[in-house]
């Protein structure tokens, strides 16, 4: 087996000046130089790749690395950096993190086999970007109405009353979050071309993102460039008048959530949706 594998970042339209941009000091995962693989006899589409150590990206090693958040973050940032740089020059169809092939020839075969699908998907994504929208609830941020002291209540009854008050506040906040979500969905129907729903962030993913509050909605929207300002304005005001609810738009990103991933040897995504 070769000491190197071919790491794929994205399928792109081979726009004018793209090779020169890649040939510039653009570095990818493991600080490796980036290059462009094109189909035989057709250079309209390209697969952007670099060559990474087999010892780190073969299937067994990759499974272990994917449990190492520091390693994962490093790869994700390098992966995103390449895609972000490409997006300045052409339409990009991002591939999922750690998509690897045995060599450039195998990568070229995949590109050729999927040529029609890739061209159609790139046409759909042209002049679009992805916006992420997360909704958080924070029950502690809701003011609780003062209650009349009840000195005659036993400790048990006082505890139960406090629990009922807490549950009431929580129910109110969740109802408010549903209203915010409905407003965001209305903005999406008005301004976006598509939506993808991701699992809410919990545990390590939420901790890594530095989230405050409980994530209850984690959606991605595919928005035409000409509608981005209007979409963002509507989303930004989706939580107006709703105590304990925060709407957090992120982006614009390359359309990660709307690209069909490729994989040959166990490629896997660090997280659903836009990159960290």
PDB file of C-alpha atoms in Angstrom:
ATOM      1  CA  UNK A   1       0.000   0.000   0.000  1.00  0.00           C
ATOM      2  CA  UNK A   2       1.169   3.500  -0.825  1.00  0.00           C
ATOM      3  CA  UNK A   3       2.286   5.790   1.979  1.00  0.00           C
ATOM      4  CA  UNK A   4      -0.202   8.402   0.726  1.00  0.00           C
ATOM      5  CA  UNK A   5      -3.935   8.525   0.121  1.00  0.00           C
ATOM      6  CA  UNK A   6      -5.874  11.038  -1.968  1.00  0.00           C
ATOM      7  CA  UNK A   7      -7.981  13.311   0.252  1.00  0.00           C
ATOM      8  CA  UNK A   8     -10.886  14.975  -1.573  1.00  0.00           C
ATOM      9  CA  UNK A   9     -12.323  18.344  -0.527  1.00  0.00           C
ATOM     10  CA  UNK A  10     -14.898  19.219  -3.158  1.00  0.00           C
ATOM     11  CA  UNK A  11     -16.135  18.896  -6.701  1.00  0.00           C
ATOM     12  CA  UNK A  12     -15.900  22.230  -8.514  1.00  0.00           C
ATOM     13  CA  UNK A  13     -16.531  23.873 -11.798  1.00  0.00           C
ATOM     14  CA  UNK A  14     -13.155  24.336 -13.391  1.00  0.00           C
ATOM     15  CA  UNK A  15     -13.454  28.104 -13.716  1.00  0.00           C
ATOM     16  CA  UNK A  16     -10.862  30.346 -15.306  1.00  0.00           C
ATOM     17  CA  UNK A  17      -7.969  30.980 -12.950  1.00  0.00           C
ATOM     18  CA  UNK A  18      -8.858  28.132 -10.615  1.00  0.00           C
ATOM     19  CA  UNK A  19      -5.701  26.111 -11.247  1.00  0.00           C
ATOM     20  CA  UNK A  20      -3.610  29.190 -10.637  1.00  0.00           C
ATOM     21  CA  UNK A  21      -5.440  29.851  -7.380  1.00  0.00           C
ATOM     22  CA  UNK A  22      -4.846  26.269  -6.253  1.00  0.00           C
ATOM     23  CA  UNK A  23      -1.243  26.338  -7.408  1.00  0.00           C
ATOM     24  CA  UNK A  24      -0.705  29.344  -5.159  1.00  0.00           C
ATOM     25  CA  UNK A  25       0.315  28.553  -1.563  1.00  0.00           C
ATOM     26  CA  UNK A  26      -2.977  26.856  -0.705  1.00  0.00           C
ATOM     27  CA  UNK A  27      -2.416  24.136   1.877  1.00  0.00           C
ATOM     28  CA  UNK A  28      -4.879  21.537   3.012  1.00  0.00           C
ATOM     29  CA  UNK A  29      -5.166  18.808   5.622  1.00  0.00           C
ATOM     30  CA  UNK A  30      -1.831  17.825   7.188  1.00  0.00           C
ATOM     31  CA  UNK A  31      -0.399  21.004   5.604  1.00  0.00           C
ATOM     32  CA  UNK A  32      -0.300  19.306   2.190  1.00  0.00           C
ATOM     33  CA  UNK A  33      -0.411  21.156  -1.161  1.00  0.00           C
ATOM     34  CA  UNK A  34      -3.744  21.145  -2.981  1.00  0.00           C
ATOM     35  CA  UNK A  35      -4.227  20.118  -6.624  1.00  0.00           C
ATOM     36  CA  UNK A  36      -7.000  19.542  -9.145  1.00  0.00           C
ATOM     37  CA  UNK A  37      -7.955  16.170 -10.642  1.00  0.00           C
ATOM     38  CA  UNK A  38     -10.068  16.367 -13.818  1.00  0.00           C
ATOM     39  CA  UNK A  39     -11.893  13.733 -15.850  1.00  0.00           C
ATOM     40  CA  UNK A  40     -10.187  12.235 -18.884  1.00  0.00           C
ATOM     41  CA  UNK A  41     -10.990  14.324 -21.958  1.00  0.00           C
ATOM     42  CA  UNK A  42     -13.203  16.735 -19.989  1.00  0.00           C
ATOM     43  CA  UNK A  43     -11.835  19.479 -17.778  1.00  0.00           C
ATOM     44  CA  UNK A  44     -15.166  21.209 -17.075  1.00  0.00           C
ATOM     45  CA  UNK A  45     -15.398  19.591 -13.651  1.00  0.00           C
ATOM     46  CA  UNK A  46     -12.638  18.994 -11.160  1.00  0.00           C
ATOM     47  CA  UNK A  47     -12.040  17.182  -7.889  1.00  0.00           C
ATOM     48  CA  UNK A  48      -9.903  19.212  -5.499  1.00  0.00           C
ATOM     49  CA  UNK A  49      -7.505  16.950  -3.616  1.00  0.00           C
ATOM     50  CA  UNK A  50      -4.307  16.686  -1.612  1.00  0.00           C
ATOM     51  CA  UNK A  51      -2.228  13.711  -0.509  1.00  0.00           C
ATOM     52  CA  UNK A  52      -2.321  12.703   3.131  1.00  0.00           C
ATOM     53  CA  UNK A  53      -0.454  10.036   5.144  1.00  0.00           C
ATOM     54  CA  UNK A  54      -2.038   6.595   4.922  1.00  0.00           C
ATOM     55  CA  UNK A  55      -1.145   5.947   8.555  1.00  0.00           C
ATOM     56  CA  UNK A  56      -3.574   8.668   9.657  1.00  0.00           C
ATOM     57  CA  UNK A  57      -6.411   8.146   7.177  1.00  0.00           C
ATOM     58  CA  UNK A  58      -6.741   4.425   6.591  1.00  0.00           C
ATOM     59  CA  UNK A  59      -9.952   3.044   8.065  1.00  0.00           C
ATOM     60  CA  UNK A  60      -8.730   1.787  11.458  1.00  0.00           C
ATOM     61  CA  UNK A  61      -6.600   4.834  12.188  1.00  0.00           C
ATOM     62  CA  UNK A  62      -9.372   7.172  11.072  1.00  0.00           C
ATOM     63  CA  UNK A  63     -11.878   5.625  13.478  1.00  0.00           C
ATOM     64  CA  UNK A  64      -9.517   6.343  16.366  1.00  0.00           C
ATOM     65  CA  UNK A  65      -8.744   9.869  15.186  1.00  0.00           C
ATOM     66  CA  UNK A  66     -12.428  10.743  14.926  1.00  0.00           C
ATOM     67  CA  UNK A  67     -12.668  10.355  18.698  1.00  0.00           C
ATOM     68  CA  UNK A  68      -9.867  12.903  19.197  1.00  0.00           C
ATOM     69  CA  UNK A  69     -11.552  16.323  19.206  1.00  0.00           C
ATOM     70  CA  UNK A  70      -8.288  18.234  18.880  1.00  0.00           C
ATOM     71  CA  UNK A  71      -7.254  16.220  15.792  1.00  0.00           C
ATOM     72  CA  UNK A  72     -10.761  16.480  14.405  1.00  0.00           C
ATOM     73  CA  UNK A  73     -10.849  20.243  14.825  1.00  0.00           C
ATOM     74  CA  UNK A  74      -7.510  20.613  13.056  1.00  0.00           C
ATOM     75  CA  UNK A  75      -8.679  18.549  10.067  1.00  0.00           C
ATOM     76  CA  UNK A  76     -12.058  20.304   9.959  1.00  0.00           C
ATOM     77  CA  UNK A  77     -10.472  23.751   9.919  1.00  0.00           C
ATOM     78  CA  UNK A  78      -8.051  22.794   7.155  1.00  0.00           C
ATOM     79  CA  UNK A  79     -10.857  21.173   5.161  1.00  0.00           C
ATOM     80  CA  UNK A  80     -13.069  24.238   5.530  1.00  0.00           C
ATOM     81  CA  UNK A  81     -10.184  26.578   4.708  1.00  0.00           C
ATOM     82  CA  UNK A  82      -9.691  24.918   1.319  1.00  0.00           C
ATOM     83  CA  UNK A  83     -13.406  24.984   0.503  1.00  0.00           C
ATOM     84  CA  UNK A  84     -13.709  28.615   1.579  1.00  0.00           C
ATOM     85  CA  UNK A  85     -10.786  29.576  -0.671  1.00  0.00           C
ATOM     86  CA  UNK A  86     -12.314  27.685  -3.609  1.00  0.00           C
ATOM     87  CA  UNK A  87     -15.642  29.423  -3.098  1.00  0.00           C
ATOM     88  CA  UNK A  88     -14.010  32.747  -3.952  1.00  0.00           C
ATOM     89  CA  UNK A  89     -13.374  31.483  -7.495  1.00  0.00           C
ATOM     90  CA  UNK A  90     -16.106  29.013  -8.435  1.00  0.00           C
ATOM     91  CA  UNK A  91     -19.210  27.050  -7.403  1.00  0.00           C
ATOM     92  CA  UNK A  92     -18.244  24.404  -4.870  1.00  0.00           C
ATOM     93  CA  UNK A  93     -19.841  21.040  -4.050  1.00  0.00           C
ATOM     94  CA  UNK A  94     -18.262  20.294  -0.658  1.00  0.00           C
ATOM     95  CA  UNK A  95     -17.513  16.702   0.266  1.00  0.00           C
ATOM     96  CA  UNK A  96     -17.795  15.388   3.776  1.00  0.00           C
ATOM     97  CA  UNK A  97     -14.836  15.470   6.100  1.00  0.00           C
ATOM     98  CA  UNK A  98     -12.208  12.743   5.588  1.00  0.00           C
ATOM     99  CA  UNK A  99     -13.346  11.553   2.163  1.00  0.00           C
ATOM    100  CA  UNK A 100     -10.324   9.617   0.913  1.00  0.00           C
ATOM    101  CA  UNK A 101      -9.411   7.474  -2.101  1.00  0.00           C
ATOM    102  CA  UNK A 102      -6.610   5.029  -2.739  1.00  0.00           C
ATOM    103  CA  UNK A 103      -5.031   7.344  -5.310  1.00  0.00           C
ATOM    104  CA  UNK A 104      -5.749  10.037  -7.908  1.00  0.00           C
ATOM    105  CA  UNK A 105      -6.798   7.464 -10.506  1.00  0.00           C
ATOM    106  CA  UNK A 106      -9.538   6.148  -8.239  1.00  0.00           C
ATOM    107  CA  UNK A 107     -10.650   9.712  -7.492  1.00  0.00           C
ATOM    108  CA  UNK A 108     -10.794  10.412 -11.239  1.00  0.00           C
ATOM    109  CA  UNK A 109     -12.946   7.306 -11.804  1.00  0.00           C
ATOM    110  CA  UNK A 110     -15.462   8.524  -9.200  1.00  0.00           C
ATOM    111  CA  UNK A 111     -15.532  11.966 -10.819  1.00  0.00           C
ATOM    112  CA  UNK A 112     -16.161  10.474 -14.249  1.00  0.00           C
ATOM    113  CA  UNK A 113     -18.849   8.082 -13.017  1.00  0.00           C
ATOM    114  CA  UNK A 114     -20.763  10.875 -11.325  1.00  0.00           C
ATOM    115  CA  UNK A 115     -20.191  13.565 -13.938  1.00  0.00           C
ATOM    116  CA  UNK A 116     -23.873  14.169 -14.760  1.00  0.00           C
ATOM    117  CA  UNK A 117     -24.992  14.222 -11.140  1.00  0.00           C
ATOM    118  CA  UNK A 118     -22.168  16.552 -10.121  1.00  0.00           C
ATOM    119  CA  UNK A 119     -22.934  18.968 -12.952  1.00  0.00           C
ATOM    120  CA  UNK A 120     -26.621  19.068 -12.013  1.00  0.00           C
ATOM    121  CA  UNK A 121     -25.862  19.606  -8.343  1.00  0.00           C
ATOM    122  CA  UNK A 122     -23.376  22.382  -9.067  1.00  0.00           C
ATOM    123  CA  UNK A 123     -25.938  24.103 -11.287  1.00  0.00           C
ATOM    124  CA  UNK A 124     -28.442  23.968  -8.407  1.00  0.00           C
ATOM    125  CA  UNK A 125     -25.947  25.430  -5.926  1.00  0.00           C
ATOM    126  CA  UNK A 126     -24.714  28.194  -8.195  1.00  0.00           C
ATOM    127  CA  UNK A 127     -25.185  31.671  -6.672  1.00  0.00           C
ATOM    128  CA  UNK A 128     -26.382  30.147  -3.385  1.00  0.00           C
ATOM    129  CA  UNK A 129     -24.902  29.966   0.098  1.00  0.00           C
ATOM    130  CA  UNK A 130     -25.838  28.137   3.261  1.00  0.00           C
ATOM    131  CA  UNK A 131     -27.074  29.836   6.415  1.00  0.00           C
ATOM    132  CA  UNK A 132     -27.349  27.926   9.662  1.00  0.00           C
ATOM    133  CA  UNK A 133     -30.105  28.833  12.125  1.00  0.00           C
ATOM    134  CA  UNK A 134     -30.029  27.565  15.702  1.00  0.00           C
ATOM    135  CA  UNK A 135     -32.682  28.290  18.316  1.00  0.00           C
ATOM    136  CA  UNK A 136     -31.870  28.086  22.026  1.00  0.00           C
ATOM    137  CA  UNK A 137     -34.087  28.206  25.102  1.00  0.00           C
ATOM    138  CA  UNK A 138     -32.909  29.620  28.421  1.00  0.00           C
ATOM    139  CA  UNK A 139     -35.556  29.185  31.114  1.00  0.00           C
ATOM    140  CA  UNK A 140     -33.356  30.969  33.635  1.00  0.00           C
ATOM    141  CA  UNK A 141     -33.590  34.150  31.562  1.00  0.00           C
ATOM    142  CA  UNK A 142     -37.373  34.384  32.061  1.00  0.00           C
ATOM    143  CA  UNK A 143     -38.458  36.554  34.998  1.00  0.00           C
ATOM    144  CA  UNK A 144     -40.597  34.638  37.481  1.00  0.00           C
ATOM    145  CA  UNK A 145     -43.597  36.456  38.912  1.00  0.00           C
ATOM    146  CA  UNK A 146     -43.179  36.996  42.662  1.00  0.00           C
ATOM    147  CA  UNK A 147     -45.350  34.788  44.806  1.00  0.00           C
ATOM    148  CA  UNK A 148     -47.052  35.618  48.069  1.00  0.00           C
ATOM    149  CA  UNK A 149     -45.079  34.101  50.951  1.00  0.00           C
ATOM    150  CA  UNK A 150     -46.884  31.135  52.428  1.00  0.00           C
ATOM    151  CA  UNK A 151     -45.526  30.662  55.910  1.00  0.00           C
ATOM    152  CA  UNK A 152     -48.105  28.018  56.646  1.00  0.00           C
ATOM    153  CA  UNK A 153     -46.863  25.721  53.845  1.00  0.00           C
ATOM    154  CA  UNK A 154     -44.867  22.699  54.855  1.00  0.00           C
ATOM    155  CA  UNK A 155     -41.396  22.304  53.306  1.00  0.00           C
ATOM    156  CA  UNK A 156     -42.803  19.587  51.035  1.00  0.00           C
ATOM    157  CA  UNK A 157     -45.661  21.734  49.780  1.00  0.00           C
ATOM    158  CA  UNK A 158     -43.326  24.694  49.247  1.00  0.00           C
ATOM    159  CA  UNK A 159     -41.004  22.461  47.213  1.00  0.00           C
ATOM    160  CA  UNK A 160     -43.864  21.209  45.039  1.00  0.00           C
ATOM    161  CA  UNK A 161     -45.071  24.756  44.439  1.00  0.00           C
ATOM    162  CA  UNK A 162     -41.600  25.821  43.319  1.00  0.00           C
ATOM    163  CA  UNK A 163     -41.383  22.811  40.999  1.00  0.00           C
ATOM    164  CA  UNK A 164     -44.740  23.720  39.416  1.00  0.00           C
ATOM    165  CA  UNK A 165     -43.554  27.273  38.891  1.00  0.00           C
ATOM    166  CA  UNK A 166     -40.362  26.055  37.241  1.00  0.00           C
ATOM    167  CA  UNK A 167     -42.301  23.697  34.970  1.00  0.00           C
ATOM    168  CA  UNK A 168     -44.687  26.480  34.032  1.00  0.00           C
ATOM    169  CA  UNK A 169     -41.795  28.727  33.043  1.00  0.00           C
ATOM    170  CA  UNK A 170     -40.213  25.895  31.042  1.00  0.00           C
ATOM    171  CA  UNK A 171     -43.476  25.211  29.192  1.00  0.00           C
ATOM    172  CA  UNK A 172     -43.860  28.910  28.413  1.00  0.00           C
ATOM    173  CA  UNK A 173     -40.323  29.110  27.022  1.00  0.00           C
ATOM    174  CA  UNK A 174     -40.806  26.061  24.808  1.00  0.00           C
ATOM    175  CA  UNK A 175     -44.031  27.507  23.432  1.00  0.00           C
ATOM    176  CA  UNK A 176     -42.148  30.731  22.681  1.00  0.00           C
ATOM    177  CA  UNK A 177     -39.430  28.724  20.904  1.00  0.00           C
ATOM    178  CA  UNK A 178     -42.105  27.140  18.715  1.00  0.00           C
ATOM    179  CA  UNK A 179     -43.264  30.624  17.720  1.00  0.00           C
ATOM    180  CA  UNK A 180     -39.686  31.621  16.869  1.00  0.00           C
ATOM    181  CA  UNK A 181     -39.239  28.439  14.823  1.00  0.00           C
ATOM    182  CA  UNK A 182     -42.432  29.189  12.900  1.00  0.00           C
ATOM    183  CA  UNK A 183     -41.144  32.686  12.104  1.00  0.00           C
ATOM    184  CA  UNK A 184     -37.838  31.275  10.871  1.00  0.00           C
ATOM    185  CA  UNK A 185     -39.649  28.724   8.708  1.00  0.00           C
ATOM    186  CA  UNK A 186     -41.749  31.514   7.207  1.00  0.00           C
ATOM    187  CA  UNK A 187     -38.558  33.409   6.346  1.00  0.00           C
ATOM    188  CA  UNK A 188     -37.191  30.233   4.783  1.00  0.00           C
ATOM    189  CA  UNK A 189     -40.252  29.692   2.612  1.00  0.00           C
ATOM    190  CA  UNK A 190     -40.055  33.313   1.509  1.00  0.00           C
ATOM    191  CA  UNK A 191     -36.345  33.671   0.816  1.00  0.00           C
ATOM    192  CA  UNK A 192     -34.640  30.240   0.688  1.00  0.00           C
ATOM    193  CA  UNK A 193     -34.527  27.516  -1.951  1.00  0.00           C
ATOM    194  CA  UNK A 194     -34.270  24.578   0.435  1.00  0.00           C
ATOM    195  CA  UNK A 195     -33.933  23.567   4.080  1.00  0.00           C
ATOM    196  CA  UNK A 196     -32.231  20.705   5.900  1.00  0.00           C
ATOM    197  CA  UNK A 197     -32.994  19.807   9.514  1.00  0.00           C
ATOM    198  CA  UNK A 198     -30.054  18.613  11.585  1.00  0.00           C
ATOM    199  CA  UNK A 199     -30.046  16.993  14.973  1.00  0.00           C
ATOM    200  CA  UNK A 200     -29.846  19.498  17.795  1.00  0.00           C
ATOM    201  CA  UNK A 201     -26.424  19.917  19.347  1.00  0.00           C
ATOM    202  CA  UNK A 202     -25.971  18.160  22.661  1.00  0.00           C
ATOM    203  CA  UNK A 203     -23.119  16.896  24.808  1.00  0.00           C
ATOM    204  CA  UNK A 204     -19.633  17.364  23.393  1.00  0.00           C
ATOM    205  CA  UNK A 205     -20.827  19.142  20.256  1.00  0.00           C
ATOM    206  CA  UNK A 206     -22.717  21.711  22.303  1.00  0.00           C
ATOM    207  CA  UNK A 207     -19.767  22.137  24.660  1.00  0.00           C
ATOM    208  CA  UNK A 208     -17.355  22.577  21.752  1.00  0.00           C
ATOM    209  CA  UNK A 209     -19.606  25.235  20.246  1.00  0.00           C
ATOM    210  CA  UNK A 210     -19.741  27.111  23.557  1.00  0.00           C
ATOM    211  CA  UNK A 211     -23.524  27.030  23.498  1.00  0.00           C
ATOM    212  CA  UNK A 212     -25.495  28.847  26.190  1.00  0.00           C
ATOM    213  CA  UNK A 213     -28.926  27.363  26.765  1.00  0.00           C
ATOM    214  CA  UNK A 214     -30.544  24.283  25.260  1.00  0.00           C
ATOM    215  CA  UNK A 215     -30.414  23.913  21.483  1.00  0.00           C
ATOM    216  CA  UNK A 216     -33.927  23.018  20.256  1.00  0.00           C
ATOM    217  CA  UNK A 217     -33.637  23.795  16.519  1.00  0.00           C
ATOM    218  CA  UNK A 218     -30.616  23.289  14.278  1.00  0.00           C
ATOM    219  CA  UNK A 219     -31.532  23.965  10.636  1.00  0.00           C
ATOM    220  CA  UNK A 220     -29.666  24.883   7.474  1.00  0.00           C
ATOM    221  CA  UNK A 221     -31.100  26.976   4.647  1.00  0.00           C
ATOM    222  CA  UNK A 222     -29.934  27.243   1.053  1.00  0.00           C
ATOM    223  CA  UNK A 223     -30.331  30.917   0.204  1.00  0.00           C
ATOM    224  CA  UNK A 224     -29.758  32.715  -3.116  1.00  0.00           C
ATOM    225  CA  UNK A 225     -27.134  35.410  -2.750  1.00  0.00           C
ATOM    226  CA  UNK A 226     -29.624  38.080  -3.787  1.00  0.00           C
ATOM    227  CA  UNK A 227     -31.956  37.134  -0.892  1.00  0.00           C
ATOM    228  CA  UNK A 228     -29.399  36.836   1.908  1.00  0.00           C
ATOM    229  CA  UNK A 229     -29.958  40.276   3.419  1.00  0.00           C
ATOM    230  CA  UNK A 230     -33.724  39.832   3.577  1.00  0.00           C
ATOM    231  CA  UNK A 231     -33.459  36.305   4.972  1.00  0.00           C
ATOM    232  CA  UNK A 232     -31.007  37.389   7.654  1.00  0.00           C
ATOM    233  CA  UNK A 233     -33.138  40.389   8.631  1.00  0.00           C
ATOM    234  CA  UNK A 234     -36.219  38.213   9.137  1.00  0.00           C
ATOM    235  CA  UNK A 235     -34.347  35.512  11.040  1.00  0.00           C
ATOM    236  CA  UNK A 236     -32.599  38.016  13.288  1.00  0.00           C
ATOM    237  CA  UNK A 237     -35.973  39.324  14.501  1.00  0.00           C
ATOM    238  CA  UNK A 238     -37.594  35.890  14.908  1.00  0.00           C
ATOM    239  CA  UNK A 239     -37.233  35.971  18.704  1.00  0.00           C
ATOM    240  CA  UNK A 240     -38.462  39.525  19.175  1.00  0.00           C
ATOM    241  CA  UNK A 241     -40.834  39.719  22.158  1.00  0.00           C
ATOM    242  CA  UNK A 242     -40.149  36.127  23.215  1.00  0.00           C
ATOM    243  CA  UNK A 243     -38.492  35.832  26.631  1.00  0.00           C
ATOM    244  CA  UNK A 244     -35.998  33.022  27.120  1.00  0.00           C
ATOM    245  CA  UNK A 245     -35.515  32.351  23.384  1.00  0.00           C
ATOM    246  CA  UNK A 246     -32.420  33.114  21.323  1.00  0.00           C
ATOM    247  CA  UNK A 247     -32.136  32.721  17.530  1.00  0.00           C
ATOM    248  CA  UNK A 248     -28.579  32.442  16.252  1.00  0.00           C
ATOM    249  CA  UNK A 249     -27.911  32.629  12.492  1.00  0.00           C
ATOM    250  CA  UNK A 250     -24.462  31.565  11.266  1.00  0.00           C
ATOM    251  CA  UNK A 251     -22.876  31.922   7.858  1.00  0.00           C
ATOM    252  CA  UNK A 252     -22.722  32.383   5.034  1.00  0.00           C
ATOM    253  CA  UNK A 253     -21.109  29.012   4.365  1.00  0.00           C
ATOM    254  CA  UNK A 254     -20.406  26.904   1.349  1.00  0.00           C
ATOM    255  CA  UNK A 255     -23.497  24.668   0.942  1.00  0.00           C
ATOM    256  CA  UNK A 256     -22.257  21.717   3.026  1.00  0.00           C
ATOM    257  CA  UNK A 257     -25.735  20.551   4.012  1.00  0.00           C
ATOM    258  CA  UNK A 258     -26.968  20.448   0.422  1.00  0.00           C
ATOM    259  CA  UNK A 259     -24.091  18.519  -1.166  1.00  0.00           C
ATOM    260  CA  UNK A 260     -24.220  14.769  -1.618  1.00  0.00           C
ATOM    261  CA  UNK A 261     -21.163  13.257   0.088  1.00  0.00           C
ATOM    262  CA  UNK A 262     -18.791  10.862  -1.596  1.00  0.00           C
ATOM    263  CA  UNK A 263     -16.854   8.177   0.169  1.00  0.00           C
ATOM    264  CA  UNK A 264     -14.625   5.246  -0.566  1.00  0.00           C
ATOM    265  CA  UNK A 265     -12.840   4.338   2.622  1.00  0.00           C
ATOM    266  CA  UNK A 266     -14.875   5.420   5.572  1.00  0.00           C
ATOM    267  CA  UNK A 267     -15.043   9.199   5.196  1.00  0.00           C
ATOM    268  CA  UNK A 268     -16.995  10.741   8.038  1.00  0.00           C
ATOM    269  CA  UNK A 269     -18.251  14.160   9.000  1.00  0.00           C
ATOM    270  CA  UNK A 270     -17.183  15.903  12.197  1.00  0.00           C
ATOM    271  CA  UNK A 271     -20.649  17.295  12.729  1.00  0.00           C
ATOM    272  CA  UNK A 272     -23.813  17.784  10.782  1.00  0.00           C
ATOM    273  CA  UNK A 273     -24.273  21.131   9.164  1.00  0.00           C
ATOM    274  CA  UNK A 274     -21.813  23.997   8.754  1.00  0.00           C
ATOM    275  CA  UNK A 275     -18.233  23.696  10.002  1.00  0.00           C
ATOM    276  CA  UNK A 276     -17.066  24.944  13.381  1.00  0.00           C
TER     277      UNK A 276
END
